[in-house]
Short mmCIF file of C-alpha atoms in Angstrom, two decimals:
data_model
loop_
_atom_site.label_atom_id
_atom_site.label_comp_id
_atom_site.label_asym_id
_atom_site.label_seq_id
_atom_site.Cartn_x
_atom_site.Cartn_y
_atom_site.Cartn_z
CA MET A 1 44.49 6.93 10.50
CA ILE A 2 43.24 6.71 6.93
CA MET A 3 45.25 4.62 4.47
CA ILE A 4 44.72 5.54 0.83
CA ILE A 5 45.78 3.03 -1.85
CA PHE A 6 45.81 3.90 -5.56
CA ALA A 7 45.58 0.87 -7.84
CA LEU A 8 47.00 2.87 -10.76
CA ALA A 9 50.68 2.28 -9.96
CA LEU A 10 50.75 4.81 -7.13
CA PRO A 11 52.44 4.21 -3.74
CA VAL A 12 50.58 3.73 -0.48
CA VAL A 13 49.96 7.02 1.31
CA GLN A 14 48.81 7.49 4.87
CA VAL A 15 46.96 10.65 5.88
CA PRO A 16 44.99 11.63 8.97
CA THR A 17 41.21 11.60 9.02
CA ILE A 18 39.95 15.05 8.04
CA SER A 19 36.45 16.09 9.01
CA PRO A 20 34.62 18.76 7.02
CA PRO A 21 34.87 22.18 8.67
CA ALA A 22 31.91 23.10 10.81
CA ALA A 23 29.76 25.99 9.70
CA VAL A 24 30.41 29.16 11.72
CA THR A 25 27.57 31.51 12.53
CA THR A 26 28.28 35.00 13.89
CA VAL A 27 25.83 36.18 16.52
CA SER A 28 25.61 39.33 18.59
CA PRO A 29 25.93 39.24 22.41
CA ASN A 30 22.18 39.81 22.74
CA GLU A 31 21.42 36.90 20.40
CA ARG A 32 23.87 34.66 22.25
CA SER A 33 22.27 35.37 25.62
CA ALA A 34 18.84 34.56 24.18
CA ARG A 35 19.93 31.20 22.83
CA ARG A 36 19.97 27.85 24.54
CA GLN A 37 21.66 24.58 23.78
CA ASP A 38 19.10 21.99 22.73
CA MET A 39 19.16 18.28 22.02
CA LEU A 40 18.27 17.61 18.38
CA VAL A 41 17.02 14.29 17.05
CA MET A 42 15.91 13.72 13.46
CA VAL A 43 12.78 11.55 13.69
CA PRO A 44 11.39 9.66 10.65
CA ILE A 45 7.71 10.64 10.36
CA SER A 46 6.61 9.13 7.05
CA GLY A 47 7.83 6.82 4.32
CA ARG A 48 6.68 5.54 0.95
CA CYS A 49 7.90 3.49 -1.99
CA GLY A 50 5.95 4.81 -4.95
CA ASN A 51 2.31 4.77 -3.89
CA ASP A 52 2.82 2.16 -1.16
CA PRO A 53 3.53 2.96 2.51
CA LEU A 54 6.94 2.02 3.95
CA ASP A 55 7.44 0.53 7.42
CA ILE A 56 9.63 3.22 9.02
CA SER A 57 9.81 1.32 12.31
CA ARG A 58 12.79 -0.49 10.75
CA VAL A 59 14.71 2.76 10.28
CA GLN A 60 17.53 3.52 12.69
CA THR A 61 17.21 6.83 14.49
CA PRO A 62 20.23 9.03 13.69
CA MET A 63 22.64 9.92 16.46
CA ALA A 64 21.45 12.88 18.51
CA ASP A 65 23.30 16.17 18.52
CA LEU A 66 23.59 19.24 20.74
CA VAL A 67 23.02 22.45 18.80
CA TRP A 68 22.50 26.12 19.50
CA PHE A 69 19.12 27.42 18.44
CA THR A 70 17.74 30.92 18.23
CA SER A 71 14.12 31.90 17.82
CA SER A 72 14.75 32.36 14.10
CA ASN A 73 15.60 28.68 13.49
CA ALA A 74 13.04 26.84 11.38
CA ASP A 75 12.17 23.20 11.99
CA GLN A 76 12.99 22.16 8.44
CA THR A 77 12.11 18.65 7.37
CA VAL A 78 14.58 16.57 5.37
CA GLU A 79 13.72 13.95 2.77
CA LEU A 80 15.91 10.98 1.88
CA ARG A 81 15.35 9.26 -1.46
CA PHE A 82 16.51 5.72 -2.22
CA ARG A 83 15.66 2.26 -3.50
CA ILE A 84 15.60 -1.07 -1.63
CA ASP A 85 17.38 -4.17 -2.95
CA GLU A 86 16.34 -7.81 -2.58
CA ASN A 87 18.06 -8.02 0.82
CA GLY A 88 16.16 -5.05 2.22
CA ARG A 89 19.17 -2.75 1.99
CA PRO A 90 18.66 0.96 1.14
CA LEU A 91 20.81 2.02 -1.84
CA GLY A 92 21.29 5.09 -3.98
CA ILE A 93 20.52 7.36 -1.03
CA THR A 94 20.25 11.08 -1.75
CA ARG A 95 19.18 13.91 0.52
CA ASP A 96 16.94 16.91 -0.04
CA PRO A 97 17.95 19.59 0.76
CA VAL A 98 21.46 18.52 -0.18
CA GLY A 99 23.26 21.15 1.88
CA TYR A 100 21.37 20.55 5.12
CA GLY A 101 24.10 21.12 7.69
CA MET A 102 22.79 19.46 10.84
CA MET A 103 22.77 15.78 11.62
CA ALA A 104 25.68 14.33 9.62
CA ASP A 105 24.52 10.88 10.75
CA LEU A 106 21.20 11.11 8.89
CA THR A 107 22.23 9.33 5.67
CA PRO A 108 24.57 6.80 7.36
CA SER A 109 21.81 5.76 9.78
CA LEU A 110 19.51 4.94 6.86
CA ALA A 111 22.34 3.12 5.06
CA ALA A 112 22.73 0.92 8.16
CA SER A 113 18.99 0.18 8.37
CA ARG A 114 17.30 -2.90 6.92
CA PHE A 115 13.81 -3.38 5.54
CA ALA A 116 11.93 -6.60 4.87
CA PRO A 117 13.88 -8.78 2.38
CA ASN A 118 12.66 -10.30 -0.88
CA ALA A 119 10.82 -7.15 -1.91
CA MET A 120 12.83 -4.92 -4.24
CA ARG A 121 11.36 -1.42 -4.35
CA GLU A 122 12.05 1.76 -6.28
CA GLY A 123 11.20 5.39 -5.69
CA CYS A 124 11.32 5.24 -1.89
CA THR A 125 11.33 8.32 0.36
CA ILE A 126 11.47 8.98 4.09
CA VAL A 127 10.71 12.37 5.61
CA TYR A 128 12.52 13.32 8.82
CA GLN A 129 11.29 15.96 11.26
CA PRO A 130 13.72 17.72 13.62
CA LYS A 131 12.72 17.15 17.24
CA ARG A 132 14.42 19.47 19.66
CA SER A 133 14.17 19.82 23.41
CA SER A 134 16.07 21.49 26.20
CA ILE A 135 18.55 19.30 28.04
CA PRO A 136 16.33 19.04 31.16
CA ASP A 137 13.45 17.80 28.98
CA ALA A 138 15.45 15.63 26.56
CA ASP A 139 15.20 11.85 26.32
CA ILE A 140 17.84 10.22 28.55
CA HIS A 141 18.69 7.57 25.95
CA ALA A 142 19.45 10.27 23.37
CA LEU A 143 21.57 12.21 25.87
CA ILE A 144 23.62 9.12 26.74
CA ASP A 145 24.08 8.29 23.06
CA TYR A 146 25.37 11.80 22.43
CA SER A 147 27.70 11.78 25.47
CA ILE A 148 29.35 8.52 24.39
CA TYR A 149 30.21 9.66 20.86
CA ALA A 150 30.61 13.43 21.38
CA GLN A 151 33.78 14.97 19.93
CA SER A 152 34.09 17.33 22.91
CA ARG A 153 33.10 17.09 26.56
CA PRO A 154 29.33 17.55 26.98
CA PRO A 155 28.07 20.28 29.32
CA LYS A 156 27.67 19.60 33.03
CA GLU A 157 23.91 20.04 32.63
CA LEU A 158 23.77 16.93 30.46
CA PHE A 159 25.43 14.71 33.06
CA GLU A 160 23.12 16.08 35.74
CA ARG A 161 20.11 15.14 33.59
CA VAL A 162 21.45 11.64 32.89
CA ALA A 163 22.32 10.81 36.51
CA PRO A 164 19.81 8.62 38.39
CA ALA A 165 17.66 10.32 41.02
CA GLY A 166 19.51 10.65 44.32
CA SER A 167 22.92 9.93 42.79
CA ASP A 168 25.92 11.10 44.81
CA CYS A 169 28.48 9.28 42.67
CA SER A 170 31.01 10.58 40.16
CA THR A 171 34.38 9.42 38.93
CA ARG A 172 35.97 12.41 40.61
CA GLN A 173 34.53 11.49 43.99
CA SER A 174 35.09 7.71 43.71
CA ALA A 175 38.67 6.79 42.85
CA VAL A 176 38.84 3.76 40.54
CA LEU A 177 41.24 1.14 41.88
CA LEU A 178 40.46 -1.52 39.27
CA ARG A 179 38.37 -1.19 36.11
CA GLY A 180 37.04 -4.37 34.57
CA PHE A 181 36.39 -4.61 30.82
CA PRO A 182 34.52 -7.10 28.63
CA ASP A 183 36.27 -9.16 25.97
CA PHE A 184 34.75 -7.10 23.17
CA GLU A 185 35.89 -9.41 20.38
CA LYS A 186 33.63 -12.14 21.77
CA ILE A 187 30.59 -9.85 21.62
CA PRO A 188 28.70 -9.83 18.30
CA ALA A 189 29.04 -6.53 16.44
CA THR A 190 26.17 -4.94 14.54
CA PRO A 191 27.22 -3.90 10.99
CA GLY A 192 26.96 -0.14 10.63
CA ARG A 193 25.95 0.51 14.21
CA SER A 194 27.84 0.80 17.49
CA ASN A 195 26.21 -0.61 20.62
CA TRP A 196 26.49 0.54 24.20
CA SER A 197 25.36 -0.53 27.66
CA MET A 198 25.12 1.93 30.53
CA VAL A 199 25.49 0.08 33.84
CA GLN A 200 24.07 1.55 37.03
CA PHE A 201 25.46 0.44 40.38
CA ASP A 202 26.09 1.47 43.97
CA ILE A 203 29.37 1.17 45.88
CA ASN A 204 29.48 -0.29 49.38
CA ASP A 205 31.77 0.86 52.16
CA ALA A 206 34.48 -1.59 51.07
CA GLY A 207 34.54 -0.13 47.54
CA LYS A 208 32.76 -3.07 45.89
CA PRO A 209 30.01 -2.49 43.28
CA VAL A 210 26.60 -3.72 44.43
CA ARG A 211 23.02 -3.69 43.09
CA LEU A 212 24.16 -3.78 39.48
CA ARG A 213 21.58 -3.25 36.73
CA ILE A 214 21.36 -1.99 33.13
CA TYR A 215 20.35 1.68 33.21
CA ARG A 216 19.99 2.19 29.44
CA THR A 217 21.10 0.11 26.44
CA THR A 218 20.98 -0.16 22.66
CA GLY A 219 19.80 -3.75 23.07
CA ASN A 220 22.91 -5.89 22.51
CA VAL A 221 22.16 -8.66 25.03
CA ALA A 222 25.69 -10.09 24.98
CA LEU A 223 27.17 -6.63 25.64
CA ASP A 224 24.71 -6.03 28.49
CA LYS A 225 25.73 -9.27 30.19
CA ALA A 226 29.47 -8.68 29.69
CA SER A 227 29.16 -5.10 30.95
CA LEU A 228 27.50 -6.19 34.18
CA ASN A 229 30.26 -8.76 34.73
CA ALA A 230 32.94 -6.12 34.04
CA VAL A 231 31.52 -3.69 36.60
CA ALA A 232 31.23 -6.51 39.14
CA GLN A 233 34.98 -7.07 38.78
CA SER A 234 35.80 -3.38 39.28
CA ARG A 235 36.89 -1.94 42.61
CA PHE A 236 36.75 1.59 44.02
CA ALA A 237 38.05 3.56 46.99
CA LYS A 238 36.27 2.85 50.27
CA GLY A 239 33.10 4.79 50.95
CA THR A 240 29.47 4.24 50.01
CA LYS A 241 28.07 5.84 46.86
CA GLN A 242 24.67 5.68 45.22
CA GLY A 243 23.58 5.84 41.58
CA CYS A 244 26.93 5.36 39.83
CA LEU A 245 27.03 4.93 36.04
CA TYR A 246 29.56 3.52 33.61
CA PRO A 247 29.17 2.81 29.85
CA TYR A 248 30.74 0.11 27.71
CA THR A 249 30.65 0.29 23.91
CA ARG A 250 31.00 -2.30 21.16
CA ARG A 251 32.09 -0.61 17.97
CA SER A 252 30.27 -1.20 14.71
CA GLY A 253 30.85 -4.22 12.55
CA THR A 254 31.89 -3.42 8.98
CA LEU A 255 28.99 -2.88 6.58
CA THR A 256 30.50 -3.98 3.29
CA ALA A 257 30.05 -1.98 0.10
CA PRO A 258 27.33 -3.04 -2.37
CA GLU A 259 28.49 -4.92 -5.44
CA SER A 260 29.36 -2.88 -8.50
CA LYS A 261 29.97 -3.47 -12.18
CA GLU A 262 33.46 -3.52 -13.64
CA ILE A 263 34.86 -0.10 -14.45
CA ALA A 264 34.72 -0.87 -18.19
CA ALA A 265 30.92 -0.92 -18.00
CA TYR A 266 30.97 2.80 -17.11
CA ARG A 267 33.44 3.82 -19.82
CA PRO A 268 31.75 5.79 -22.68
CA GLU A 269 32.17 4.39 -26.18
CA ASP A 270 33.66 7.67 -27.41
CA SER A 271 36.29 7.80 -24.66
CA ASP A 272 39.83 8.42 -25.93
CA CYS A 273 41.31 8.14 -22.45
CA PRO A 274 43.87 5.38 -21.77
CA GLN A 275 42.65 2.69 -19.41
CA THR A 276 45.67 3.32 -17.18
CA VAL A 277 46.06 6.98 -16.25
CA GLU A 278 49.48 8.14 -15.10
CA TRP A 279 48.74 10.17 -11.97
CA LYS A 280 51.32 12.81 -11.15
CA SER A 281 50.16 14.38 -7.87
CA GLN A 282 48.40 13.06 -4.80
CA PRO A 283 44.97 14.53 -4.07
CA THR A 284 43.50 15.38 -0.71
CA LEU A 285 42.54 11.93 0.50
CA VAL A 286 39.44 11.76 2.70
CA TYR A 287 37.12 8.94 3.70
CA PRO A 288 33.70 10.45 4.55
CA GLU A 289 33.94 10.71 8.33
CA ASN A 290 30.24 10.20 9.04
CA PHE A 291 30.37 6.82 7.24
CA ARG A 292 33.79 5.86 8.61
CA ARG A 293 32.45 6.32 12.13
CA ARG A 294 29.88 3.59 11.43
CA TYR A 295 32.35 1.43 9.44
CA ILE A 296 30.22 1.72 6.31
CA GLU A 297 31.99 0.98 3.02
CA GLY A 298 31.08 2.38 -0.37
CA TRP A 299 32.24 3.23 -3.87
CA ALA A 300 31.81 5.81 -6.60
CA VAL A 301 32.54 6.11 -10.32
CA ILE A 302 33.80 9.51 -11.49
CA ALA A 303 34.02 10.68 -15.12
CA PHE A 304 36.45 13.47 -16.05
CA ASP A 305 38.50 15.08 -18.79
CA LEU A 306 42.24 15.73 -18.82
CA ALA A 307 43.89 18.86 -20.18
CA PRO A 308 47.18 18.51 -22.12
CA TRP A 309 49.07 19.93 -19.11
CA GLY A 310 47.54 17.27 -16.81
CA ALA A 311 44.78 19.21 -15.07
CA VAL A 312 41.53 17.38 -14.26
CA GLY A 313 38.25 19.01 -15.30
CA ASN A 314 34.59 18.38 -16.11
CA THR A 315 34.27 15.89 -13.27
CA LYS A 316 30.92 14.13 -12.90
CA VAL A 317 29.57 11.50 -10.52
CA VAL A 318 28.42 8.60 -12.72
CA ALA A 319 27.36 6.29 -9.89
CA ALA A 320 27.75 6.07 -6.11
CA GLU A 321 26.67 3.53 -3.49
CA PRO A 322 25.22 3.22 -0.95
CA ALA A 323 24.83 7.01 -0.79
CA ALA A 324 25.54 10.08 -2.90
CA GLU A 325 27.99 11.38 -0.29
CA PHE A 326 30.55 8.79 -1.42
CA GLY A 327 30.31 10.29 -4.90
CA GLU A 328 30.71 13.82 -3.58
CA ALA A 329 33.85 12.82 -1.66
CA ALA A 330 35.26 10.91 -4.65
CA GLN A 331 34.64 13.85 -6.98
CA ARG A 332 36.68 16.10 -4.69
CA ILE A 333 39.51 13.54 -4.65
CA VAL A 334 39.65 13.27 -8.44
CA LEU A 335 39.33 17.03 -8.97
CA GLY A 336 42.29 17.58 -6.65
CA SER A 337 44.54 15.29 -8.70
CA THR A 338 46.79 15.97 -11.67
CA THR A 339 48.26 13.65 -14.30
CA ALA A 340 51.30 13.62 -16.52
CA ALA A 341 51.18 16.00 -19.48
CA SER A 342 50.05 14.71 -22.86
CA LYS A 343 50.07 16.07 -26.41
CA GLN A 344 46.36 16.51 -26.82
CA GLY A 345 44.66 15.73 -23.50
CA TYR A 346 41.85 13.20 -23.07
CA SER A 347 38.08 13.17 -22.65
CA ASN A 348 35.55 10.86 -21.01
CA CYS A 349 37.96 9.18 -18.61
CA VAL A 350 36.47 7.14 -15.76
CA VAL A 351 37.81 5.97 -12.43
CA LYS A 352 36.25 3.97 -9.62
CA VAL A 353 36.95 5.07 -6.05
CA ARG A 354 36.41 2.35 -3.45
CA TYR A 355 36.12 3.04 0.28
CA ALA A 356 36.97 0.07 2.49
CA MET A 357 37.60 -0.62 6.17
CA GLN A 358 40.59 -2.82 6.98
CA LYS A 359 39.77 -5.77 9.22
CA GLN A 360 43.07 -5.92 11.08
CA ASP A 361 43.56 -2.34 12.27
CA ARG A 362 40.21 -0.74 11.32
CA SER A 363 41.98 1.83 9.17
CA ALA A 364 40.07 3.24 6.21
CA GLN A 365 41.28 2.71 2.67
CA VAL A 366 40.44 4.43 -0.59
CA ASN A 367 41.37 2.57 -3.77
CA PHE A 368 41.46 3.92 -7.33
CA ASP A 369 40.56 1.41 -10.09
#
């Protein structure tokens, strides 16, 4: 649930999370039969800040995705441009090409990355190369990562690839009598990044898990330990099984928005717009889903004009952090709004749109200043 709060004397409105529509490609039956579903990972291959090299080993790899490819698909590289602040945080992130459809997690993964502190840098770029492979040849870690966060059930072929050699275990075959869970609130969360631990175990004839070990993990030691303890407390129907798997996830910690100047600092000197705009209609209210999924906050400043009948026009993104996508979302929100009618209309109005995650219920808020 997304909660949208307008600071300009508007009531609280709750709306569901709305994801951008997926691009639809029409293919003929012959083309469909020739295609295969591949695992796609965007891999950083080079980085620079001005003329100096950038240590890309600190960059988080974006979440993997399953995509359909035909022989006509090009392996197009993508470049992210940004600066690095004194804390090592990437800011002002833009993407080239802007409309690159695949890998929605590309920009958020960089926003959640950290470089060496105490070295502010400008003019930084990272080039990403698409790496694709068939499911049988794909990296198991990437396949598990995809399966945990997938919006729909992954294909059977993926689970067969992930399963340990010789496994005869599945949740359908082994009825769960008791499922243990960690106390997730006691496990440290990583800001901007979810963690998971995939536990491998066997089941003895009495239905007790034995030979527990970590199969794959994102590296959260506390989560690994708690996951092993949780599986040890679980119980299953009688009957021996080999190579069972179960994942536990610790959701991201909130990555707070960068600091920003007061809205007055962005207001043009020739603005004739009142500081408090009387909004008449509610816009379509959307928190960028790819950033919400990682609990990444942001903000944007939008400039606009108002027609005498209350229509919004000439919208422009003045500033956006930590990535341009917050500005793009904010521009759509403002453009979809209307205000009360006026005698002459106004020009050079500005509004700040702030995107924030609520600590108590993890809902997403958008505030107008």
